[in-house]
Coordinates of N, CA and C and ligand atoms in Angstrom, one line a residue:
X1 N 53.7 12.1 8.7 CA 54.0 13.6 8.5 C 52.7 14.3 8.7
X2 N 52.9 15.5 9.8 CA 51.3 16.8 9.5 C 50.6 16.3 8.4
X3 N 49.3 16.5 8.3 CA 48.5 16.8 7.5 C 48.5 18.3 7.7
X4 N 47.5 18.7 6.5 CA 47.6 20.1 6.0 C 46.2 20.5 5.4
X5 N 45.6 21.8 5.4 CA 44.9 22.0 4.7 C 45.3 23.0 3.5
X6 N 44.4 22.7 2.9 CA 45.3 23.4 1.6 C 43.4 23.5 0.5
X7 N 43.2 24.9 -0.2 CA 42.3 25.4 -0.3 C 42.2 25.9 -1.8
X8 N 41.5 25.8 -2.5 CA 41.7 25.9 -4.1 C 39.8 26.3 -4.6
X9 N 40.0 26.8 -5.9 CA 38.8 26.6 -6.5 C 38.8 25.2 -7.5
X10 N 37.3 24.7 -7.0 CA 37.4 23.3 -7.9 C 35.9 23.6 -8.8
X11 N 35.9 23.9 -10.0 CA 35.2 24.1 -11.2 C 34.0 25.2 -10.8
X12 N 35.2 26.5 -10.0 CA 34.0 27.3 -9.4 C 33.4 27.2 -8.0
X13 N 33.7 26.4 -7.1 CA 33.8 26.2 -6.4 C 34.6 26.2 -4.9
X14 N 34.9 27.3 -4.0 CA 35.9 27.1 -3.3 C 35.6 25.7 -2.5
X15 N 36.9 24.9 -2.2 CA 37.3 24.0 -1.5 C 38.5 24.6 -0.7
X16 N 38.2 23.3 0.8 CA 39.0 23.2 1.7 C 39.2 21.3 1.7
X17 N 40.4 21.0 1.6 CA 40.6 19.7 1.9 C 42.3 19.7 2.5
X18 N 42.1 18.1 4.2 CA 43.4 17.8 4.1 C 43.7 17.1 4.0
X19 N 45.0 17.1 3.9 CA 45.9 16.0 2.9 C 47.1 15.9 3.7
X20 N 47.3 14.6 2.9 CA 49.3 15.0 3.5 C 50.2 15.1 2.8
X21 N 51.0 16.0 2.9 CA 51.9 16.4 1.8 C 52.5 15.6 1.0
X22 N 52.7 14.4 1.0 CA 52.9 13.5 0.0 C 51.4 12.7 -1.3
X23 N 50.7 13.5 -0.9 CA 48.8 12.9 -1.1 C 49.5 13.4 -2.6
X24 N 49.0 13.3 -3.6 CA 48.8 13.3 -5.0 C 47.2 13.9 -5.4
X25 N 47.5 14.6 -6.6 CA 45.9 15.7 -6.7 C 45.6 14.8 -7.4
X26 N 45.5 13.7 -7.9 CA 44.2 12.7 -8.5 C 43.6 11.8 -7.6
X27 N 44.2 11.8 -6.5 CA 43.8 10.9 -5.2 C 42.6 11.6 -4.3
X28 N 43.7 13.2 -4.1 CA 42.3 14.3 -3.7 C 40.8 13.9 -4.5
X29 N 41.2 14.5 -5.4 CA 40.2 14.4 -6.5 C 38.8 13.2 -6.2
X30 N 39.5 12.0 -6.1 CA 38.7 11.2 -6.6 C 38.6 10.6 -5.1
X31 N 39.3 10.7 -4.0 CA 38.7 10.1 -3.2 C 38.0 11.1 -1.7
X32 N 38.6 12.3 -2.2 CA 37.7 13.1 -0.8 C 36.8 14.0 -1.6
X33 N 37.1 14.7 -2.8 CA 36.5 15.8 -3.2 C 34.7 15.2 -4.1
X34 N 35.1 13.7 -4.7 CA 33.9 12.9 -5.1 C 33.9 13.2 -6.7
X35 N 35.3 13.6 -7.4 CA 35.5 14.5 -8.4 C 36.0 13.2 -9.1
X36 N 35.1 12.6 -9.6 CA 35.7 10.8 -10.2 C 35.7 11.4 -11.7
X37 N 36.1 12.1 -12.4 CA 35.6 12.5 -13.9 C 37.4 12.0 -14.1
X38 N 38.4 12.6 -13.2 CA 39.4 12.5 -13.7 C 40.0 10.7 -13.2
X39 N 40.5 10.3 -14.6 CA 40.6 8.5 -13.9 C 42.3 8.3 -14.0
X40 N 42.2 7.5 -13.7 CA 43.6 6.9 -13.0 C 44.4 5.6 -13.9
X41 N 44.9 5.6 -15.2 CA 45.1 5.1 -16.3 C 45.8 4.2 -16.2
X42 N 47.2 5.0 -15.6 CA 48.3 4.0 -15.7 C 49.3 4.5 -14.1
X43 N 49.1 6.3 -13.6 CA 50.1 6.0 -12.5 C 51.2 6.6 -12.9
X44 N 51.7 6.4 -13.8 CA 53.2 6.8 -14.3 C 53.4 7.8 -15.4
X45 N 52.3 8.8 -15.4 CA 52.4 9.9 -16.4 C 52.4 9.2 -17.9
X46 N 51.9 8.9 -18.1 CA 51.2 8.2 -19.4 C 50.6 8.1 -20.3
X47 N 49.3 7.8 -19.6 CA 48.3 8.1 -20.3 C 47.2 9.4 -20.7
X48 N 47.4 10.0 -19.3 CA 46.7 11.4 -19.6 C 44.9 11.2 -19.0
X49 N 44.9 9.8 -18.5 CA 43.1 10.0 -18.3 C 42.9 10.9 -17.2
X50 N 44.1 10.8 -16.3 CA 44.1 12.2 -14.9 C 43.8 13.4 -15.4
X51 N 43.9 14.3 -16.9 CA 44.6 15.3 -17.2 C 43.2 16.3 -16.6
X52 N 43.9 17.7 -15.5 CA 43.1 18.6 -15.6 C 43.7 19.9 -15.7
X53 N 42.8 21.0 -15.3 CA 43.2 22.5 -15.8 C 42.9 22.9 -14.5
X54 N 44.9 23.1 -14.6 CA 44.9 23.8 -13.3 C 45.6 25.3 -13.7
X55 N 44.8 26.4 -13.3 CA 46.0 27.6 -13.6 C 46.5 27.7 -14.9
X56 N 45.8 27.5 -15.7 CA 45.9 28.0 -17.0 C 46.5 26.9 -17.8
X57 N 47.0 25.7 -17.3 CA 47.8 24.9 -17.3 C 47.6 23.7 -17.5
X58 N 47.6 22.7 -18.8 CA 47.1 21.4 -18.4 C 48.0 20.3 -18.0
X59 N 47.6 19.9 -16.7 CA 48.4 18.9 -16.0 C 48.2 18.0 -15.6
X60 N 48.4 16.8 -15.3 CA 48.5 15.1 -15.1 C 48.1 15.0 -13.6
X61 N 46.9 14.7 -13.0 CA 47.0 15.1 -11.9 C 47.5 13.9 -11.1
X62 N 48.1 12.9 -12.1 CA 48.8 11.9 -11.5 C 50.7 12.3 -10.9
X63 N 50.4 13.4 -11.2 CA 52.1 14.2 -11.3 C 52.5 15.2 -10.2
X64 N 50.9 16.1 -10.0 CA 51.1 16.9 -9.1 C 50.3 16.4 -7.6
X65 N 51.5 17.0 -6.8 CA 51.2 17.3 -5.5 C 50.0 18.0 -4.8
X66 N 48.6 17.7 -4.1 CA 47.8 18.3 -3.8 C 48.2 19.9 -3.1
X67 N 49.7 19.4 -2.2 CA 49.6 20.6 -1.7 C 50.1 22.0 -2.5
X68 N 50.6 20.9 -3.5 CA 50.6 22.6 -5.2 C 49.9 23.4 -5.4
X69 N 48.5 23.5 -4.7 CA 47.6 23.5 -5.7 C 47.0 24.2 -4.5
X70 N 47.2 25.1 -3.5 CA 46.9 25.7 -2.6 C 46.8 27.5 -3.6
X71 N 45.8 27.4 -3.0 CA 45.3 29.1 -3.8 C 45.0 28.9 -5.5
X72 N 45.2 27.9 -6.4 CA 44.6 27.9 -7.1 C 43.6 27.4 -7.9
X73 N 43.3 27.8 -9.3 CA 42.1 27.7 -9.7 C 42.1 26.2 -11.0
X74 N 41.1 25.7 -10.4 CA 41.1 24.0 -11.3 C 39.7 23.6 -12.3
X75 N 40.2 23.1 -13.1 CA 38.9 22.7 -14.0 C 38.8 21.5 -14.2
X76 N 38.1 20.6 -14.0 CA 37.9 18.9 -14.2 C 36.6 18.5 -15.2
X77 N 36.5 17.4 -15.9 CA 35.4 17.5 -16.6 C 34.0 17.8 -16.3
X78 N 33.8 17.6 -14.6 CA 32.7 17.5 -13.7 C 32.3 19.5 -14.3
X79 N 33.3 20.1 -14.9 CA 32.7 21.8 -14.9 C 32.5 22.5 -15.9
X80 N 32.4 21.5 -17.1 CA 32.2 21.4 -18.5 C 31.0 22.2 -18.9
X81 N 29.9 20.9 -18.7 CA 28.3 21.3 -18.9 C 27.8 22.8 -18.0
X82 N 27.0 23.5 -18.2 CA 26.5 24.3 -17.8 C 25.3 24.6 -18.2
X83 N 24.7 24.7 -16.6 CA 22.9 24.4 -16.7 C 22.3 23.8 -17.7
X84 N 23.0 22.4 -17.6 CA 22.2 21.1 -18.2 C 22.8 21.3 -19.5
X85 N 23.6 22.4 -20.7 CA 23.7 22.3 -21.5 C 25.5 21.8 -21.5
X86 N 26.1 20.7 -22.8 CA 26.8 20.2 -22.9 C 27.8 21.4 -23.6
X87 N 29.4 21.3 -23.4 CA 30.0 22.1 -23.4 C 30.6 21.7 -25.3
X88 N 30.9 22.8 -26.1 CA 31.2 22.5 -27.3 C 32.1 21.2 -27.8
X89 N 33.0 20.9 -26.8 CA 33.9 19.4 -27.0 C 33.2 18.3 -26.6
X90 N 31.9 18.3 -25.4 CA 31.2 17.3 -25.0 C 30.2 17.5 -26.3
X91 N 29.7 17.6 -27.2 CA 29.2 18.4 -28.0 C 30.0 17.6 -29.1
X92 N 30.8 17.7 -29.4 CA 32.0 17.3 -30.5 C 32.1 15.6 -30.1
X93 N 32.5 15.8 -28.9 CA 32.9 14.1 -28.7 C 31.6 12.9 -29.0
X94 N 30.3 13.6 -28.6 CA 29.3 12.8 -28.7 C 29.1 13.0 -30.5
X95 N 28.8 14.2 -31.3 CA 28.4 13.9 -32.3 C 29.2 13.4 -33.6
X96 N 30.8 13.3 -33.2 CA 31.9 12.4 -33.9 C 31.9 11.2 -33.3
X97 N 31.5 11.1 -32.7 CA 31.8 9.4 -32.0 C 33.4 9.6 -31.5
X98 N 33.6 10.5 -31.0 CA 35.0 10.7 -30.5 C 35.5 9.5 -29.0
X99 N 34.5 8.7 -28.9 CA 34.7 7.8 -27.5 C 33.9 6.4 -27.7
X100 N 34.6 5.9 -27.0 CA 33.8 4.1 -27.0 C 33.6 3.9 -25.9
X101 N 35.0 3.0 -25.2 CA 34.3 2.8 -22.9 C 34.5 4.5 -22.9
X102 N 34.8 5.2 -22.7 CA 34.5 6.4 -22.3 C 36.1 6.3 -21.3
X103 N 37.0 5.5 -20.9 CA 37.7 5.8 -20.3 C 38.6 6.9 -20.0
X104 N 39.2 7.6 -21.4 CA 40.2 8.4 -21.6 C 39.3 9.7 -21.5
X105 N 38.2 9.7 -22.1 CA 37.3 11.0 -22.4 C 37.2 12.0 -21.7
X106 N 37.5 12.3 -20.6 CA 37.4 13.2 -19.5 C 38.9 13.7 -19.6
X107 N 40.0 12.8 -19.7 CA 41.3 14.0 -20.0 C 40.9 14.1 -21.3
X108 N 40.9 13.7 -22.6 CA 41.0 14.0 -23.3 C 40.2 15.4 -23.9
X109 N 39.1 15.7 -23.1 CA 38.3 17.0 -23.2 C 39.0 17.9 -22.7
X110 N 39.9 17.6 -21.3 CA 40.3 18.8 -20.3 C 41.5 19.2 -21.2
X111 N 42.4 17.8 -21.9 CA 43.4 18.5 -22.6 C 43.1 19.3 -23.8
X112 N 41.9 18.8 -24.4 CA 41.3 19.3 -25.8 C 41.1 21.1 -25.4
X113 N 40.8 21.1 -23.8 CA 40.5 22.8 -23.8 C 41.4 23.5 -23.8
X114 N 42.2 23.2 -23.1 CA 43.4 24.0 -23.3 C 44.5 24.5 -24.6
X115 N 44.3 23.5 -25.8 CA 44.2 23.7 -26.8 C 43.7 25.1 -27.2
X116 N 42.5 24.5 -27.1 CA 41.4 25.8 -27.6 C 41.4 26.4 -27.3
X117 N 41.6 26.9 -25.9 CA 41.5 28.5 -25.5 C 43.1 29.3 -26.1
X118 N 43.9 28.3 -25.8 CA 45.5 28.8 -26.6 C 45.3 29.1 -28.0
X119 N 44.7 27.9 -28.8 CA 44.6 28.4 -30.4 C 43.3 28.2 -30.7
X120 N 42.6 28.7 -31.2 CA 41.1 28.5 -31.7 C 40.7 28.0 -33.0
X121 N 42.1 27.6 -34.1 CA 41.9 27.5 -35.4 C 43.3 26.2 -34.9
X122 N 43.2 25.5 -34.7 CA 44.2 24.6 -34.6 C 44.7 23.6 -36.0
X123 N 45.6 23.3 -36.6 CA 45.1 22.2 -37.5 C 45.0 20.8 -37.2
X124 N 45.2 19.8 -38.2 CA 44.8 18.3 -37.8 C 46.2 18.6 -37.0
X125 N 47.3 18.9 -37.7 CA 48.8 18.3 -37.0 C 49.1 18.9 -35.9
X126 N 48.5 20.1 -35.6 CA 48.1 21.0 -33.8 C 47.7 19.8 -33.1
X127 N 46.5 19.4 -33.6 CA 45.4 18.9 -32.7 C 46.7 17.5 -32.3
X128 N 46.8 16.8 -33.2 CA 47.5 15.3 -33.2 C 48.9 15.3 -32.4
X129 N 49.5 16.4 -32.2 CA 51.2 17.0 -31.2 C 50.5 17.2 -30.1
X130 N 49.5 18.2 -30.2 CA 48.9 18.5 -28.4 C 48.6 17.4 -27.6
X131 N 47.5 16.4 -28.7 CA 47.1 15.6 -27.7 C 48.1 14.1 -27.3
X132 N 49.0 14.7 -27.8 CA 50.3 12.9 -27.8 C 50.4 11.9 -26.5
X133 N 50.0 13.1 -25.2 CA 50.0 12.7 -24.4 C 49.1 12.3 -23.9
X134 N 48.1 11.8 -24.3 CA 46.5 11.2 -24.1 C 46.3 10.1 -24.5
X135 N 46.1 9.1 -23.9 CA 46.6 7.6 -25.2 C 44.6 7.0 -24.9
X136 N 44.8 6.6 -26.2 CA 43.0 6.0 -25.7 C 43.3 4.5 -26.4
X137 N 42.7 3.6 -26.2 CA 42.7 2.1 -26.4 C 42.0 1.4 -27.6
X138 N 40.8 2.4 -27.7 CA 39.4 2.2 -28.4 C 39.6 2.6 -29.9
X139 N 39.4 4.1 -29.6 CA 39.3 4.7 -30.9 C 40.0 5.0 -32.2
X140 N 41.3 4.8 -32.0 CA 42.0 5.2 -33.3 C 42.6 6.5 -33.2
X141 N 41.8 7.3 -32.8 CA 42.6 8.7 -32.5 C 41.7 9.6 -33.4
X142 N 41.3 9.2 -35.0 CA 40.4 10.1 -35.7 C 39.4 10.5 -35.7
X143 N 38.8 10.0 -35.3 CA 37.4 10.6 -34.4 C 37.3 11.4 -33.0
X144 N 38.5 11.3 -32.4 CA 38.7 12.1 -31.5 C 39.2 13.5 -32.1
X145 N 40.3 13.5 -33.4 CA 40.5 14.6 -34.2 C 39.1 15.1 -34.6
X146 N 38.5 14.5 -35.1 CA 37.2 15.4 -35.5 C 36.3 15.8 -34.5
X147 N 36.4 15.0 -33.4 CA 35.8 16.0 -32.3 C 36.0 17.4 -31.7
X148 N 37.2 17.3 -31.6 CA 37.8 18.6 -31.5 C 37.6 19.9 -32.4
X149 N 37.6 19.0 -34.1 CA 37.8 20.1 -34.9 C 36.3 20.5 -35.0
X150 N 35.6 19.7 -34.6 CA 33.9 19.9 -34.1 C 34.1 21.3 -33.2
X151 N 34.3 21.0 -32.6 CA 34.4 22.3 -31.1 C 35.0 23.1 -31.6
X152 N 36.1 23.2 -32.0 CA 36.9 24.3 -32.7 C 35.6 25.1 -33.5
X153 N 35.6 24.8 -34.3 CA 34.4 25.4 -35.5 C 33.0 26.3 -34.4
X154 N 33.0 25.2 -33.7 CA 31.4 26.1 -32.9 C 31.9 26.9 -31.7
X155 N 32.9 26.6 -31.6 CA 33.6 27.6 -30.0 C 33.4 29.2 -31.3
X156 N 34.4 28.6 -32.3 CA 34.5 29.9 -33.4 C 33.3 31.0 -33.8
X157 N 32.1 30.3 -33.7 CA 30.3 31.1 -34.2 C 30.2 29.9 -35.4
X158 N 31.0 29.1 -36.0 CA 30.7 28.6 -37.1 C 29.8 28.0 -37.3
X159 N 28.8 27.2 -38.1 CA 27.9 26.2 -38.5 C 28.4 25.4 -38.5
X160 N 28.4 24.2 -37.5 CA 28.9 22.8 -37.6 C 27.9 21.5 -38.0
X161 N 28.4 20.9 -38.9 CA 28.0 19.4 -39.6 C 28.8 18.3 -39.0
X162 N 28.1 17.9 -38.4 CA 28.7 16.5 -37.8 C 29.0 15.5 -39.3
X163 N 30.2 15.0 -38.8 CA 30.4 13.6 -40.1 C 29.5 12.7 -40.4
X164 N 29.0 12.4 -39.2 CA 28.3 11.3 -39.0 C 26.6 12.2 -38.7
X165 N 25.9 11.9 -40.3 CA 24.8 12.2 -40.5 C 23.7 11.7 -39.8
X166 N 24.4 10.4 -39.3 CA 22.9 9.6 -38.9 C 22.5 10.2 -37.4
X167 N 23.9 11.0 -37.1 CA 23.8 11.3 -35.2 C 23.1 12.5 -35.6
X168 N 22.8 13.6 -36.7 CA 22.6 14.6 -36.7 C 21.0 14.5 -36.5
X169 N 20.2 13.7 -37.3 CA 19.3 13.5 -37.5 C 18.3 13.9 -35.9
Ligands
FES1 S1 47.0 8.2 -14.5 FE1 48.0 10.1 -14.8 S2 48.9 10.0 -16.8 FE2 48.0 8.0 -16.5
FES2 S1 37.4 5.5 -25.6 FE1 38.2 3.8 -24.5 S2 40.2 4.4 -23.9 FE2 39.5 6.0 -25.2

């Protein structure tokens, strides 16, 4: 079948890439754009380590179609940090120990944003429904709760105390 081009912003960035209409936007991602943050879990809408922000939207990029995604705007973990400084959930995830292999970490930030920009005061049982769709192997899940509620607090202007005193130091 044609290939196509098909043209988006990727973390601020205009792109042009082609594809072929059957191509999948985690495939884009990771194998022409060099955009390896978002990983590839399980394939079957599952796990959530694809997850990014597309259009306001957080979505599985194991789900959607690259050529979807023609004129719009995307956010992947690669667009987090700015100028060298770590973004309040990169921020959260390091000073809770929110991660171990690091595998899931990248959806679970891109899903954690969208979150936040929708509610800013989330509670534990917000946080724990939103992120259902994110499965991690490692951690338990509660340290990733407290990561969040890390970010939450400092996205807010708050004073944040990490749990873990010894990271603070
Ligand atoms: S790779 Fe997309 S949900 Fe697992
Ligand atoms: S930190 Fe290993 S899968 Fe989540």
């Amino acid at each position: 079948m044609a290939k196509t081009v098909v043209s988006f912003t990727l973390n601020g960035s205009p792109v042009d890439v082609l594809v072929e209409p059957r191509e999948l936007l985690i495939h884009t991602l990771r194998e022409k754009l060099a955009t390896t943050g978002p990983h590839i879990g399980c394939d079957t809408s599952h796990c959530g380590a694809c997850t990014v922000d597309l259009d306001g939207l957080s979505v599985k990029a194991c789900t959607v179609l690259t050529v979807q995604c023609d004129g719009a705007e995307m956010l992947t973990i690669e667009g987090f940090a700015k100028a060298g400084a770590l973004h309040p959930l990169q921020e959260g995830f390091s000073q809770e120990h929110g991660l171990q292999c690091g595998f899931c970490t990248p959806g679970m930030i891109t899903r954690a944003y969208r979150l936040l920009q929708e509610n800013p005061s989330p509670t534990e049982a917000d946080i724990r429904f939103w992120m259902a769709g994110n499965l991690c192997r490692c951690t338990g899940y509660q340290n990733i709760v407290k990561s969040i509620q890390y970010a939450a607090a400092k996205m807010r202007g708050e004073t944040v105390a990490t749990s873990h005193p010894v990271l603070a130091e």
